[in-house]
mmCIF file of the C-alpha atoms, coordinates in Angstrom:
data_MODEL
# 
_entry.id   MODEL 
# 
loop_
_atom_site.group_PDB 
_atom_site.id 
_atom_site.type_symbol 
_atom_site.label_atom_id 
_atom_site.label_alt_id 
_atom_site.label_comp_id 
_atom_site.label_asym_id 
_atom_site.label_entity_id 
_atom_site.label_seq_id 
_atom_site.pdbx_PDB_ins_code 
_atom_site.Cartn_x 
_atom_site.Cartn_y 
_atom_site.Cartn_z 
_atom_site.occupancy 
_atom_site.B_iso_or_equiv 
_atom_site.pdbx_formal_charge 
_atom_site.auth_seq_id 
_atom_site.auth_comp_id 
_atom_site.auth_asym_id 
_atom_site.auth_atom_id 
_atom_site.pdbx_PDB_model_num 
ATOM 1   C CA . UNK A 1 1   ? 152.049 93.527  120.569 1.00 0.00 ? 1   UNK A CA 1 
ATOM 2   C CA . UNK A 1 2   ? 151.848 96.715  122.649 1.00 0.00 ? 2   UNK A CA 1 
ATOM 3   C CA . UNK A 1 3   ? 152.133 96.090  126.369 1.00 0.00 ? 3   UNK A CA 1 
ATOM 4   C CA . UNK A 1 4   ? 150.462 98.161  129.066 1.00 0.00 ? 4   UNK A CA 1 
ATOM 5   C CA . UNK A 1 5   ? 153.425 100.420 129.804 1.00 0.00 ? 5   UNK A CA 1 
ATOM 6   C CA . UNK A 1 6   ? 151.423 103.644 129.345 1.00 0.00 ? 6   UNK A CA 1 
ATOM 7   C CA . UNK A 1 7   ? 148.146 104.887 130.847 1.00 0.00 ? 7   UNK A CA 1 
ATOM 8   C CA . UNK A 1 8   ? 145.117 103.268 129.226 1.00 0.00 ? 8   UNK A CA 1 
ATOM 9   C CA . UNK A 1 9   ? 141.743 104.574 128.053 1.00 0.00 ? 9   UNK A CA 1 
ATOM 10  C CA . UNK A 1 10  ? 139.001 102.002 127.549 1.00 0.00 ? 10  UNK A CA 1 
ATOM 11  C CA . UNK A 1 11  ? 136.543 102.547 124.685 1.00 0.00 ? 11  UNK A CA 1 
ATOM 12  C CA . UNK A 1 12  ? 132.992 101.405 125.413 1.00 0.00 ? 12  UNK A CA 1 
ATOM 13  C CA . UNK A 1 13  ? 130.865 100.623 128.452 1.00 0.00 ? 13  UNK A CA 1 
ATOM 14  C CA . UNK A 1 14  ? 129.034 97.382  127.616 1.00 0.00 ? 14  UNK A CA 1 
ATOM 15  C CA . UNK A 1 15  ? 129.573 93.841  128.794 1.00 0.00 ? 15  UNK A CA 1 
ATOM 16  C CA . UNK A 1 16  ? 132.755 93.239  126.807 1.00 0.00 ? 16  UNK A CA 1 
ATOM 17  C CA . UNK A 1 17  ? 134.192 96.530  128.032 1.00 0.00 ? 17  UNK A CA 1 
ATOM 18  C CA . UNK A 1 18  ? 133.559 95.584  131.663 1.00 0.00 ? 18  UNK A CA 1 
ATOM 19  C CA . UNK A 1 19  ? 135.272 92.219  131.202 1.00 0.00 ? 19  UNK A CA 1 
ATOM 20  C CA . UNK A 1 20  ? 138.272 93.961  129.668 1.00 0.00 ? 20  UNK A CA 1 
ATOM 21  C CA . UNK A 1 21  ? 138.333 96.534  132.439 1.00 0.00 ? 21  UNK A CA 1 
ATOM 22  C CA . UNK A 1 22  ? 138.331 93.800  135.078 1.00 0.00 ? 22  UNK A CA 1 
ATOM 23  C CA . UNK A 1 23  ? 141.253 92.172  133.266 1.00 0.00 ? 23  UNK A CA 1 
ATOM 24  C CA . UNK A 1 24  ? 143.144 95.463  132.999 1.00 0.00 ? 24  UNK A CA 1 
ATOM 25  C CA . UNK A 1 25  ? 142.746 96.074  136.715 1.00 0.00 ? 25  UNK A CA 1 
ATOM 26  C CA . UNK A 1 26  ? 143.951 92.555  137.494 1.00 0.00 ? 26  UNK A CA 1 
ATOM 27  C CA . UNK A 1 27  ? 147.016 93.233  135.346 1.00 0.00 ? 27  UNK A CA 1 
ATOM 28  C CA . UNK A 1 28  ? 147.763 96.435  137.259 1.00 0.00 ? 28  UNK A CA 1 
ATOM 29  C CA . UNK A 1 29  ? 147.196 98.716  134.271 1.00 0.00 ? 29  UNK A CA 1 
ATOM 30  C CA . UNK A 1 30  ? 146.856 102.453 134.880 1.00 0.00 ? 30  UNK A CA 1 
ATOM 31  C CA . UNK A 1 31  ? 143.334 103.016 133.541 1.00 0.00 ? 31  UNK A CA 1 
ATOM 32  C CA . UNK A 1 32  ? 142.676 106.744 133.124 1.00 0.00 ? 32  UNK A CA 1 
ATOM 33  C CA . UNK A 1 33  ? 138.995 106.167 132.474 1.00 0.00 ? 33  UNK A CA 1 
ATOM 34  C CA . UNK A 1 34  ? 136.559 104.947 129.852 1.00 0.00 ? 34  UNK A CA 1 
ATOM 35  C CA . UNK A 1 35  ? 134.937 106.766 126.944 1.00 0.00 ? 35  UNK A CA 1 
ATOM 36  C CA . UNK A 1 36  ? 131.461 106.094 125.596 1.00 0.00 ? 36  UNK A CA 1 
ATOM 37  C CA . UNK A 1 37  ? 129.273 108.442 123.534 1.00 0.00 ? 37  UNK A CA 1 
ATOM 38  C CA . UNK A 1 38  ? 126.028 106.919 124.793 1.00 0.00 ? 38  UNK A CA 1 
ATOM 39  C CA . UNK A 1 39  ? 124.132 107.074 128.076 1.00 0.00 ? 39  UNK A CA 1 
ATOM 40  C CA . UNK A 1 40  ? 126.869 105.278 129.986 1.00 0.00 ? 40  UNK A CA 1 
ATOM 41  C CA . UNK A 1 41  ? 127.147 105.208 133.796 1.00 0.00 ? 41  UNK A CA 1 
ATOM 42  C CA . UNK A 1 42  ? 129.405 107.682 135.572 1.00 0.00 ? 42  UNK A CA 1 
ATOM 43  C CA . UNK A 1 43  ? 131.828 104.889 136.451 1.00 0.00 ? 43  UNK A CA 1 
ATOM 44  C CA . UNK A 1 44  ? 132.618 101.227 135.808 1.00 0.00 ? 44  UNK A CA 1 
ATOM 45  C CA . UNK A 1 45  ? 134.322 99.153  138.505 1.00 0.00 ? 45  UNK A CA 1 
ATOM 46  C CA . UNK A 1 46  ? 135.409 102.387 140.151 1.00 0.00 ? 46  UNK A CA 1 
ATOM 47  C CA . UNK A 1 47  ? 136.883 103.847 136.938 1.00 0.00 ? 47  UNK A CA 1 
ATOM 48  C CA . UNK A 1 48  ? 135.366 107.172 135.806 1.00 0.00 ? 48  UNK A CA 1 
ATOM 49  C CA . UNK A 1 49  ? 133.665 107.969 132.523 1.00 0.00 ? 49  UNK A CA 1 
ATOM 50  C CA . UNK A 1 50  ? 135.671 110.603 130.651 1.00 0.00 ? 50  UNK A CA 1 
ATOM 51  C CA . UNK A 1 51  ? 133.000 111.483 128.099 1.00 0.00 ? 51  UNK A CA 1 
ATOM 52  C CA . UNK A 1 52  ? 132.584 110.617 124.422 1.00 0.00 ? 52  UNK A CA 1 
ATOM 53  C CA . UNK A 1 53  ? 135.143 110.382 121.630 1.00 0.00 ? 53  UNK A CA 1 
ATOM 54  C CA . UNK A 1 54  ? 136.162 113.992 122.198 1.00 0.00 ? 54  UNK A CA 1 
ATOM 55  C CA . UNK A 1 55  ? 137.453 113.058 125.644 1.00 0.00 ? 55  UNK A CA 1 
ATOM 56  C CA . UNK A 1 56  ? 139.896 110.614 124.064 1.00 0.00 ? 56  UNK A CA 1 
ATOM 57  C CA . UNK A 1 57  ? 141.356 113.006 121.518 1.00 0.00 ? 57  UNK A CA 1 
ATOM 58  C CA . UNK A 1 58  ? 141.977 115.463 124.361 1.00 0.00 ? 58  UNK A CA 1 
ATOM 59  C CA . UNK A 1 59  ? 144.818 113.098 125.319 1.00 0.00 ? 59  UNK A CA 1 
ATOM 60  C CA . UNK A 1 60  ? 147.971 113.095 123.209 1.00 0.00 ? 60  UNK A CA 1 
ATOM 61  C CA . UNK A 1 61  ? 148.212 109.915 121.114 1.00 0.00 ? 61  UNK A CA 1 
ATOM 62  C CA . UNK A 1 62  ? 151.789 109.399 122.243 1.00 0.00 ? 62  UNK A CA 1 
ATOM 63  C CA . UNK A 1 63  ? 150.895 109.495 125.925 1.00 0.00 ? 63  UNK A CA 1 
ATOM 64  C CA . UNK A 1 64  ? 148.112 106.887 126.184 1.00 0.00 ? 64  UNK A CA 1 
ATOM 65  C CA . UNK A 1 65  ? 147.139 103.491 124.821 1.00 0.00 ? 65  UNK A CA 1 
ATOM 66  C CA . UNK A 1 66  ? 143.576 102.573 123.874 1.00 0.00 ? 66  UNK A CA 1 
ATOM 67  C CA . UNK A 1 67  ? 141.673 99.350  124.502 1.00 0.00 ? 67  UNK A CA 1 
ATOM 68  C CA . UNK A 1 68  ? 138.737 98.587  122.220 1.00 0.00 ? 68  UNK A CA 1 
ATOM 69  C CA . UNK A 1 69  ? 135.866 97.583  124.487 1.00 0.00 ? 69  UNK A CA 1 
ATOM 70  C CA . UNK A 1 70  ? 133.256 97.463  121.742 1.00 0.00 ? 70  UNK A CA 1 
ATOM 71  C CA . UNK A 1 71  ? 132.072 93.877  121.337 1.00 0.00 ? 71  UNK A CA 1 
ATOM 72  C CA . UNK A 1 72  ? 131.099 92.065  118.151 1.00 0.00 ? 72  UNK A CA 1 
ATOM 73  C CA . UNK A 1 73  ? 128.216 89.628  118.286 1.00 0.00 ? 73  UNK A CA 1 
ATOM 74  C CA . UNK A 1 74  ? 128.020 88.467  114.696 1.00 0.00 ? 74  UNK A CA 1 
ATOM 75  C CA . UNK A 1 75  ? 128.603 92.001  113.394 1.00 0.00 ? 75  UNK A CA 1 
ATOM 76  C CA . UNK A 1 76  ? 131.996 93.654  113.653 1.00 0.00 ? 76  UNK A CA 1 
ATOM 77  C CA . UNK A 1 77  ? 130.896 96.981  112.116 1.00 0.00 ? 77  UNK A CA 1 
ATOM 78  C CA . UNK A 1 78  ? 130.888 99.113  115.265 1.00 0.00 ? 78  UNK A CA 1 
ATOM 79  C CA . UNK A 1 79  ? 134.037 97.571  116.675 1.00 0.00 ? 79  UNK A CA 1 
ATOM 80  C CA . UNK A 1 80  ? 135.884 98.086  113.394 1.00 0.00 ? 80  UNK A CA 1 
ATOM 81  C CA . UNK A 1 81  ? 134.630 101.670 113.073 1.00 0.00 ? 81  UNK A CA 1 
ATOM 82  C CA . UNK A 1 82  ? 135.955 102.584 116.506 1.00 0.00 ? 82  UNK A CA 1 
ATOM 83  C CA . UNK A 1 83  ? 139.306 100.939 115.806 1.00 0.00 ? 83  UNK A CA 1 
ATOM 84  C CA . UNK A 1 84  ? 139.816 102.657 112.460 1.00 0.00 ? 84  UNK A CA 1 
ATOM 85  C CA . UNK A 1 85  ? 138.598 106.053 113.730 1.00 0.00 ? 85  UNK A CA 1 
ATOM 86  C CA . UNK A 1 86  ? 141.296 106.232 116.382 1.00 0.00 ? 86  UNK A CA 1 
ATOM 87  C CA . UNK A 1 87  ? 144.020 104.501 114.357 1.00 0.00 ? 87  UNK A CA 1 
ATOM 88  C CA . UNK A 1 88  ? 143.718 107.160 111.650 1.00 0.00 ? 88  UNK A CA 1 
ATOM 89  C CA . UNK A 1 89  ? 144.242 109.758 114.377 1.00 0.00 ? 89  UNK A CA 1 
ATOM 90  C CA . UNK A 1 90  ? 147.507 108.195 115.441 1.00 0.00 ? 90  UNK A CA 1 
ATOM 91  C CA . UNK A 1 91  ? 146.395 106.246 118.504 1.00 0.00 ? 91  UNK A CA 1 
ATOM 92  C CA . UNK A 1 92  ? 147.763 102.788 119.287 1.00 0.00 ? 92  UNK A CA 1 
ATOM 93  C CA . UNK A 1 93  ? 145.814 99.892  120.767 1.00 0.00 ? 93  UNK A CA 1 
ATOM 94  C CA . UNK A 1 94  ? 147.190 97.782  123.593 1.00 0.00 ? 94  UNK A CA 1 
ATOM 95  C CA . UNK A 1 95  ? 146.819 94.028  123.683 1.00 0.00 ? 95  UNK A CA 1 
ATOM 96  C CA . UNK A 1 96  ? 144.988 92.656  126.716 1.00 0.00 ? 96  UNK A CA 1 
ATOM 97  C CA . UNK A 1 97  ? 145.822 89.197  128.057 1.00 0.00 ? 97  UNK A CA 1 
ATOM 98  C CA . UNK A 1 98  ? 144.008 87.723  131.039 1.00 0.00 ? 98  UNK A CA 1 
ATOM 99  C CA . UNK A 1 99  ? 146.343 86.306  133.695 1.00 0.00 ? 99  UNK A CA 1 
ATOM 100 C CA . UNK A 1 100 ? 144.761 82.857  133.340 1.00 0.00 ? 100 UNK A CA 1 
ATOM 101 C CA . UNK A 1 101 ? 145.278 82.646  129.549 1.00 0.00 ? 101 UNK A CA 1 
ATOM 102 C CA . UNK A 1 102 ? 147.923 80.207  128.300 1.00 0.00 ? 102 UNK A CA 1 
ATOM 103 C CA . UNK A 1 103 ? 149.907 81.362  125.279 1.00 0.00 ? 103 UNK A CA 1 
ATOM 104 C CA . UNK A 1 104 ? 152.816 79.410  123.815 1.00 0.00 ? 104 UNK A CA 1 
ATOM 105 C CA . UNK A 1 105 ? 155.957 81.561  123.670 1.00 0.00 ? 105 UNK A CA 1 
ATOM 106 C CA . UNK A 1 106 ? 156.264 80.844  119.943 1.00 0.00 ? 106 UNK A CA 1 
ATOM 107 C CA . UNK A 1 107 ? 152.890 82.472  119.263 1.00 0.00 ? 107 UNK A CA 1 
ATOM 108 C CA . UNK A 1 108 ? 152.501 85.957  117.820 1.00 0.00 ? 108 UNK A CA 1 
ATOM 109 C CA . UNK A 1 109 ? 150.010 88.571  118.975 1.00 0.00 ? 109 UNK A CA 1 
ATOM 110 C CA . UNK A 1 110 ? 149.540 91.802  117.039 1.00 0.00 ? 110 UNK A CA 1 
ATOM 111 C CA . UNK A 1 111 ? 148.442 95.170  118.456 1.00 0.00 ? 111 UNK A CA 1 
ATOM 112 C CA . UNK A 1 112 ? 144.982 95.249  119.987 1.00 0.00 ? 112 UNK A CA 1 
ATOM 113 C CA . UNK A 1 113 ? 144.610 91.479  120.356 1.00 0.00 ? 113 UNK A CA 1 
ATOM 114 C CA . UNK A 1 114 ? 142.421 90.486  123.308 1.00 0.00 ? 114 UNK A CA 1 
ATOM 115 C CA . UNK A 1 115 ? 142.941 87.090  124.950 1.00 0.00 ? 115 UNK A CA 1 
ATOM 116 C CA . UNK A 1 116 ? 140.335 86.469  127.618 1.00 0.00 ? 116 UNK A CA 1 
ATOM 117 C CA . UNK A 1 117 ? 140.173 84.273  130.722 1.00 0.00 ? 117 UNK A CA 1 
ATOM 118 C CA . UNK A 1 118 ? 141.060 80.610  130.278 1.00 0.00 ? 118 UNK A CA 1 
ATOM 119 C CA . UNK A 1 119 ? 141.908 80.862  126.580 1.00 0.00 ? 119 UNK A CA 1 
ATOM 120 C CA . UNK A 1 120 ? 144.678 78.613  125.250 1.00 0.00 ? 120 UNK A CA 1 
ATOM 121 C CA . UNK A 1 121 ? 146.856 79.349  122.206 1.00 0.00 ? 121 UNK A CA 1 
ATOM 122 C CA . UNK A 1 122 ? 149.345 76.690  121.206 1.00 0.00 ? 122 UNK A CA 1 
ATOM 123 C CA . UNK A 1 123 ? 152.663 76.976  119.380 1.00 0.00 ? 123 UNK A CA 1 
ATOM 124 C CA . UNK A 1 124 ? 152.765 78.699  116.014 1.00 0.00 ? 124 UNK A CA 1 
ATOM 125 C CA . UNK A 1 125 ? 149.500 80.604  116.409 1.00 0.00 ? 125 UNK A CA 1 
ATOM 126 C CA . UNK A 1 126 ? 149.151 84.125  115.037 1.00 0.00 ? 126 UNK A CA 1 
ATOM 127 C CA . UNK A 1 127 ? 146.468 86.524  116.289 1.00 0.00 ? 127 UNK A CA 1 
ATOM 128 C CA . UNK A 1 128 ? 146.285 89.681  114.195 1.00 0.00 ? 128 UNK A CA 1 
ATOM 129 C CA . UNK A 1 129 ? 145.079 93.206  115.020 1.00 0.00 ? 129 UNK A CA 1 
ATOM 130 C CA . UNK A 1 130 ? 141.883 93.900  116.958 1.00 0.00 ? 130 UNK A CA 1 
ATOM 131 C CA . UNK A 1 131 ? 140.899 90.225  117.388 1.00 0.00 ? 131 UNK A CA 1 
ATOM 132 C CA . UNK A 1 132 ? 138.996 88.776  120.325 1.00 0.00 ? 132 UNK A CA 1 
ATOM 133 C CA . UNK A 1 133 ? 139.871 85.301  121.597 1.00 0.00 ? 133 UNK A CA 1 
ATOM 134 C CA . UNK A 1 134 ? 137.111 85.012  124.138 1.00 0.00 ? 134 UNK A CA 1 
ATOM 135 C CA . UNK A 1 135 ? 136.686 83.143  127.403 1.00 0.00 ? 135 UNK A CA 1 
ATOM 136 C CA . UNK A 1 136 ? 137.840 79.534  127.328 1.00 0.00 ? 136 UNK A CA 1 
ATOM 137 C CA . UNK A 1 137 ? 138.565 79.394  123.586 1.00 0.00 ? 137 UNK A CA 1 
ATOM 138 C CA . UNK A 1 138 ? 141.122 76.735  122.600 1.00 0.00 ? 138 UNK A CA 1 
ATOM 139 C CA . UNK A 1 139 ? 143.313 77.396  119.586 1.00 0.00 ? 139 UNK A CA 1 
ATOM 140 C CA . UNK A 1 140 ? 145.669 74.604  118.627 1.00 0.00 ? 140 UNK A CA 1 
ATOM 141 C CA . UNK A 1 141 ? 148.984 74.746  116.783 1.00 0.00 ? 141 UNK A CA 1 
ATOM 142 C CA . UNK A 1 142 ? 149.638 76.940  113.736 1.00 0.00 ? 142 UNK A CA 1 
ATOM 143 C CA . UNK A 1 143 ? 146.242 78.621  113.544 1.00 0.00 ? 143 UNK A CA 1 
ATOM 144 C CA . UNK A 1 144 ? 146.014 82.101  112.021 1.00 0.00 ? 144 UNK A CA 1 
ATOM 145 C CA . UNK A 1 145 ? 143.336 84.500  113.196 1.00 0.00 ? 145 UNK A CA 1 
ATOM 146 C CA . UNK A 1 146 ? 143.132 87.443  110.784 1.00 0.00 ? 146 UNK A CA 1 
ATOM 147 C CA . UNK A 1 147 ? 142.310 91.062  111.617 1.00 0.00 ? 147 UNK A CA 1 
ATOM 148 C CA . UNK A 1 148 ? 139.114 91.913  113.522 1.00 0.00 ? 148 UNK A CA 1 
ATOM 149 C CA . UNK A 1 149 ? 137.936 88.298  113.864 1.00 0.00 ? 149 UNK A CA 1 
ATOM 150 C CA . UNK A 1 150 ? 136.120 87.080  116.980 1.00 0.00 ? 150 UNK A CA 1 
ATOM 151 C CA . UNK A 1 151 ? 136.252 83.630  118.539 1.00 0.00 ? 151 UNK A CA 1 
ATOM 152 C CA . UNK A 1 152 ? 133.363 83.518  121.009 1.00 0.00 ? 152 UNK A CA 1 
ATOM 153 C CA . UNK A 1 153 ? 133.538 81.706  124.383 1.00 0.00 ? 153 UNK A CA 1 
ATOM 154 C CA . UNK A 1 154 ? 134.343 78.016  124.208 1.00 0.00 ? 154 UNK A CA 1 
ATOM 155 C CA . UNK A 1 155 ? 135.349 77.872  120.531 1.00 0.00 ? 155 UNK A CA 1 
ATOM 156 C CA . UNK A 1 156 ? 137.732 75.038  119.614 1.00 0.00 ? 156 UNK A CA 1 
ATOM 157 C CA . UNK A 1 157 ? 140.064 75.305  116.613 1.00 0.00 ? 157 UNK A CA 1 
ATOM 158 C CA . UNK A 1 158 ? 142.108 72.233  115.741 1.00 0.00 ? 158 UNK A CA 1 
ATOM 159 C CA . UNK A 1 159 ? 145.545 72.668  114.162 1.00 0.00 ? 159 UNK A CA 1 
ATOM 160 C CA . UNK A 1 160 ? 146.306 74.863  111.145 1.00 0.00 ? 160 UNK A CA 1 
ATOM 161 C CA . UNK A 1 161 ? 142.902 76.564  110.932 1.00 0.00 ? 161 UNK A CA 1 
ATOM 162 C CA . UNK A 1 162 ? 142.778 79.979  109.263 1.00 0.00 ? 162 UNK A CA 1 
ATOM 163 C CA . UNK A 1 163 ? 140.057 82.423  110.288 1.00 0.00 ? 163 UNK A CA 1 
ATOM 164 C CA . UNK A 1 164 ? 139.531 85.254  107.811 1.00 0.00 ? 164 UNK A CA 1 
ATOM 165 C CA . UNK A 1 165 ? 139.228 88.957  108.524 1.00 0.00 ? 165 UNK A CA 1 
ATOM 166 C CA . UNK A 1 166 ? 136.087 90.067  110.355 1.00 0.00 ? 166 UNK A CA 1 
ATOM 167 C CA . UNK A 1 167 ? 134.835 86.491  110.715 1.00 0.00 ? 167 UNK A CA 1 
ATOM 168 C CA . UNK A 1 168 ? 132.775 85.495  113.756 1.00 0.00 ? 168 UNK A CA 1 
ATOM 169 C CA . UNK A 1 169 ? 132.834 81.995  115.229 1.00 0.00 ? 169 UNK A CA 1 
ATOM 170 C CA . UNK A 1 170 ? 129.979 81.491  117.659 1.00 0.00 ? 170 UNK A CA 1 
ATOM 171 C CA . UNK A 1 171 ? 129.977 80.128  121.178 1.00 0.00 ? 171 UNK A CA 1 
ATOM 172 C CA . UNK A 1 172 ? 131.060 76.519  121.488 1.00 0.00 ? 172 UNK A CA 1 
ATOM 173 C CA . UNK A 1 173 ? 131.689 75.963  117.770 1.00 0.00 ? 173 UNK A CA 1 
ATOM 174 C CA . UNK A 1 174 ? 134.329 73.398  116.743 1.00 0.00 ? 174 UNK A CA 1 
ATOM 175 C CA . UNK A 1 175 ? 136.490 73.639  113.610 1.00 0.00 ? 175 UNK A CA 1 
ATOM 176 C CA . UNK A 1 176 ? 138.546 70.620  112.559 1.00 0.00 ? 176 UNK A CA 1 
ATOM 177 C CA . UNK A 1 177 ? 142.158 70.814  111.429 1.00 0.00 ? 177 UNK A CA 1 
ATOM 178 C CA . UNK A 1 178 ? 143.184 72.542  108.218 1.00 0.00 ? 178 UNK A CA 1 
ATOM 179 C CA . UNK A 1 179 ? 139.870 74.306  107.570 1.00 0.00 ? 179 UNK A CA 1 
ATOM 180 C CA . UNK A 1 180 ? 139.715 77.881  106.296 1.00 0.00 ? 180 UNK A CA 1 
ATOM 181 C CA . UNK A 1 181 ? 136.960 80.226  107.456 1.00 0.00 ? 181 UNK A CA 1 
ATOM 182 C CA . UNK A 1 182 ? 136.519 82.997  104.872 1.00 0.00 ? 182 UNK A CA 1 
ATOM 183 C CA . UNK A 1 183 ? 136.389 86.757  105.409 1.00 0.00 ? 183 UNK A CA 1 
ATOM 184 C CA . UNK A 1 184 ? 133.157 88.075  106.970 1.00 0.00 ? 184 UNK A CA 1 
ATOM 185 C CA . UNK A 1 185 ? 131.902 84.525  107.513 1.00 0.00 ? 185 UNK A CA 1 
ATOM 186 C CA . UNK A 1 186 ? 129.743 83.584  110.504 1.00 0.00 ? 186 UNK A CA 1 
ATOM 187 C CA . UNK A 1 187 ? 129.842 80.176  112.165 1.00 0.00 ? 187 UNK A CA 1 
ATOM 188 C CA . UNK A 1 188 ? 126.800 79.595  114.363 1.00 0.00 ? 188 UNK A CA 1 
ATOM 189 C CA . UNK A 1 189 ? 126.991 78.658  118.020 1.00 0.00 ? 189 UNK A CA 1 
ATOM 190 C CA . UNK A 1 190 ? 127.651 74.956  118.563 1.00 0.00 ? 190 UNK A CA 1 
ATOM 191 C CA . UNK A 1 191 ? 128.382 74.248  114.896 1.00 0.00 ? 191 UNK A CA 1 
ATOM 192 C CA . UNK A 1 192 ? 130.919 71.585  113.907 1.00 0.00 ? 192 UNK A CA 1 
ATOM 193 C CA . UNK A 1 193 ? 132.842 72.739  110.830 1.00 0.00 ? 193 UNK A CA 1 
ATOM 194 C CA . UNK A 1 194 ? 134.313 69.944  108.710 1.00 0.00 ? 194 UNK A CA 1 
ATOM 195 C CA . UNK A 1 195 ? 135.107 71.847  105.510 1.00 0.00 ? 195 UNK A CA 1 
ATOM 196 C CA . UNK A 1 196 ? 136.061 75.325  104.320 1.00 0.00 ? 196 UNK A CA 1 
ATOM 197 C CA . UNK A 1 197 ? 133.536 78.124  104.795 1.00 0.00 ? 197 UNK A CA 1 
ATOM 198 C CA . UNK A 1 198 ? 133.299 80.663  101.920 1.00 0.00 ? 198 UNK A CA 1 
ATOM 199 C CA . UNK A 1 199 ? 133.673 84.370  102.519 1.00 0.00 ? 199 UNK A CA 1 
ATOM 200 C CA . UNK A 1 200 ? 130.505 86.089  103.806 1.00 0.00 ? 200 UNK A CA 1 
ATOM 201 C CA . UNK A 1 201 ? 128.730 82.741  104.318 1.00 0.00 ? 201 UNK A CA 1 
ATOM 202 C CA . UNK A 1 202 ? 126.804 81.774  107.451 1.00 0.00 ? 202 UNK A CA 1 
ATOM 203 C CA . UNK A 1 203 ? 126.952 78.125  108.498 1.00 0.00 ? 203 UNK A CA 1 
ATOM 204 C CA . UNK A 1 204 ? 125.128 76.359  111.320 1.00 0.00 ? 204 UNK A CA 1 
ATOM 205 C CA . UNK A 1 205 ? 124.548 72.868  112.648 1.00 0.00 ? 205 UNK A CA 1 
ATOM 206 C CA . UNK A 1 206 ? 126.325 69.531  113.052 1.00 0.00 ? 206 UNK A CA 1 
ATOM 207 C CA . UNK A 1 207 ? 127.934 69.152  110.625 1.00 0.00 ? 207 UNK A CA 1 
ATOM 208 C CA . UNK A 1 208 ? 127.850 72.818  109.646 1.00 0.00 ? 208 UNK A CA 1 
ATOM 209 C CA . UNK A 1 209 ? 125.855 73.684  106.542 1.00 0.00 ? 209 UNK A CA 1 
ATOM 210 C CA . UNK A 1 210 ? 124.956 77.029  104.893 1.00 0.00 ? 210 UNK A CA 1 
ATOM 211 C CA . UNK A 1 211 ? 122.047 78.738  106.575 1.00 0.00 ? 211 UNK A CA 1 
ATOM 212 C CA . UNK A 1 212 ? 118.905 78.765  104.458 1.00 0.00 ? 212 UNK A CA 1 
ATOM 213 C CA . UNK A 1 213 ? 116.084 81.224  105.096 1.00 0.00 ? 213 UNK A CA 1 
ATOM 214 C CA . UNK A 1 214 ? 112.578 79.915  104.522 1.00 0.00 ? 214 UNK A CA 1 
ATOM 215 C CA . UNK A 1 215 ? 110.314 82.216  102.515 1.00 0.00 ? 215 UNK A CA 1 
# 
């Protein structure tokens, strides 16, 4: 996990980026500015817009850390693209941990992990690169959250759950102990997952079942 010992550039200007920026400021990080290629405001929370991607690469990769402020609401494509674009150019991503988050000292956070306000991670948990553990999520013992996954606000994982790469677990969903959520899977908001979810599947409901689209 990379701490905030260097100046930081935030990527993005949407809602998730603003929440991260608020957290960074609370942690006393030195935020140089934010970068967004779209029609972003001139500043966020008093922090200036630097420009688009070109404004980031104007800074030496060894002198700054990046924070990925691109959200992922059921689709991680844009967030993953931004992460890989700058990683291939030698930039490192800082982890962001809200002061109110509770993380067991035996847990492991990889680079770019984002642990938001009120989240709880118990002993033995592993959060891999570029994951979001969002507001108030509760992750019990020995869970593994693979790269680029997103636990939305209020998600509850019981012990020894594995969440696959790029998976999205929607707001307020509950996953019982020992379940595996496959890569690129989506668990709908409020679902209760009692059994493994295959890769690329979408499940919804109580108990969670595969989503069927009516013709």
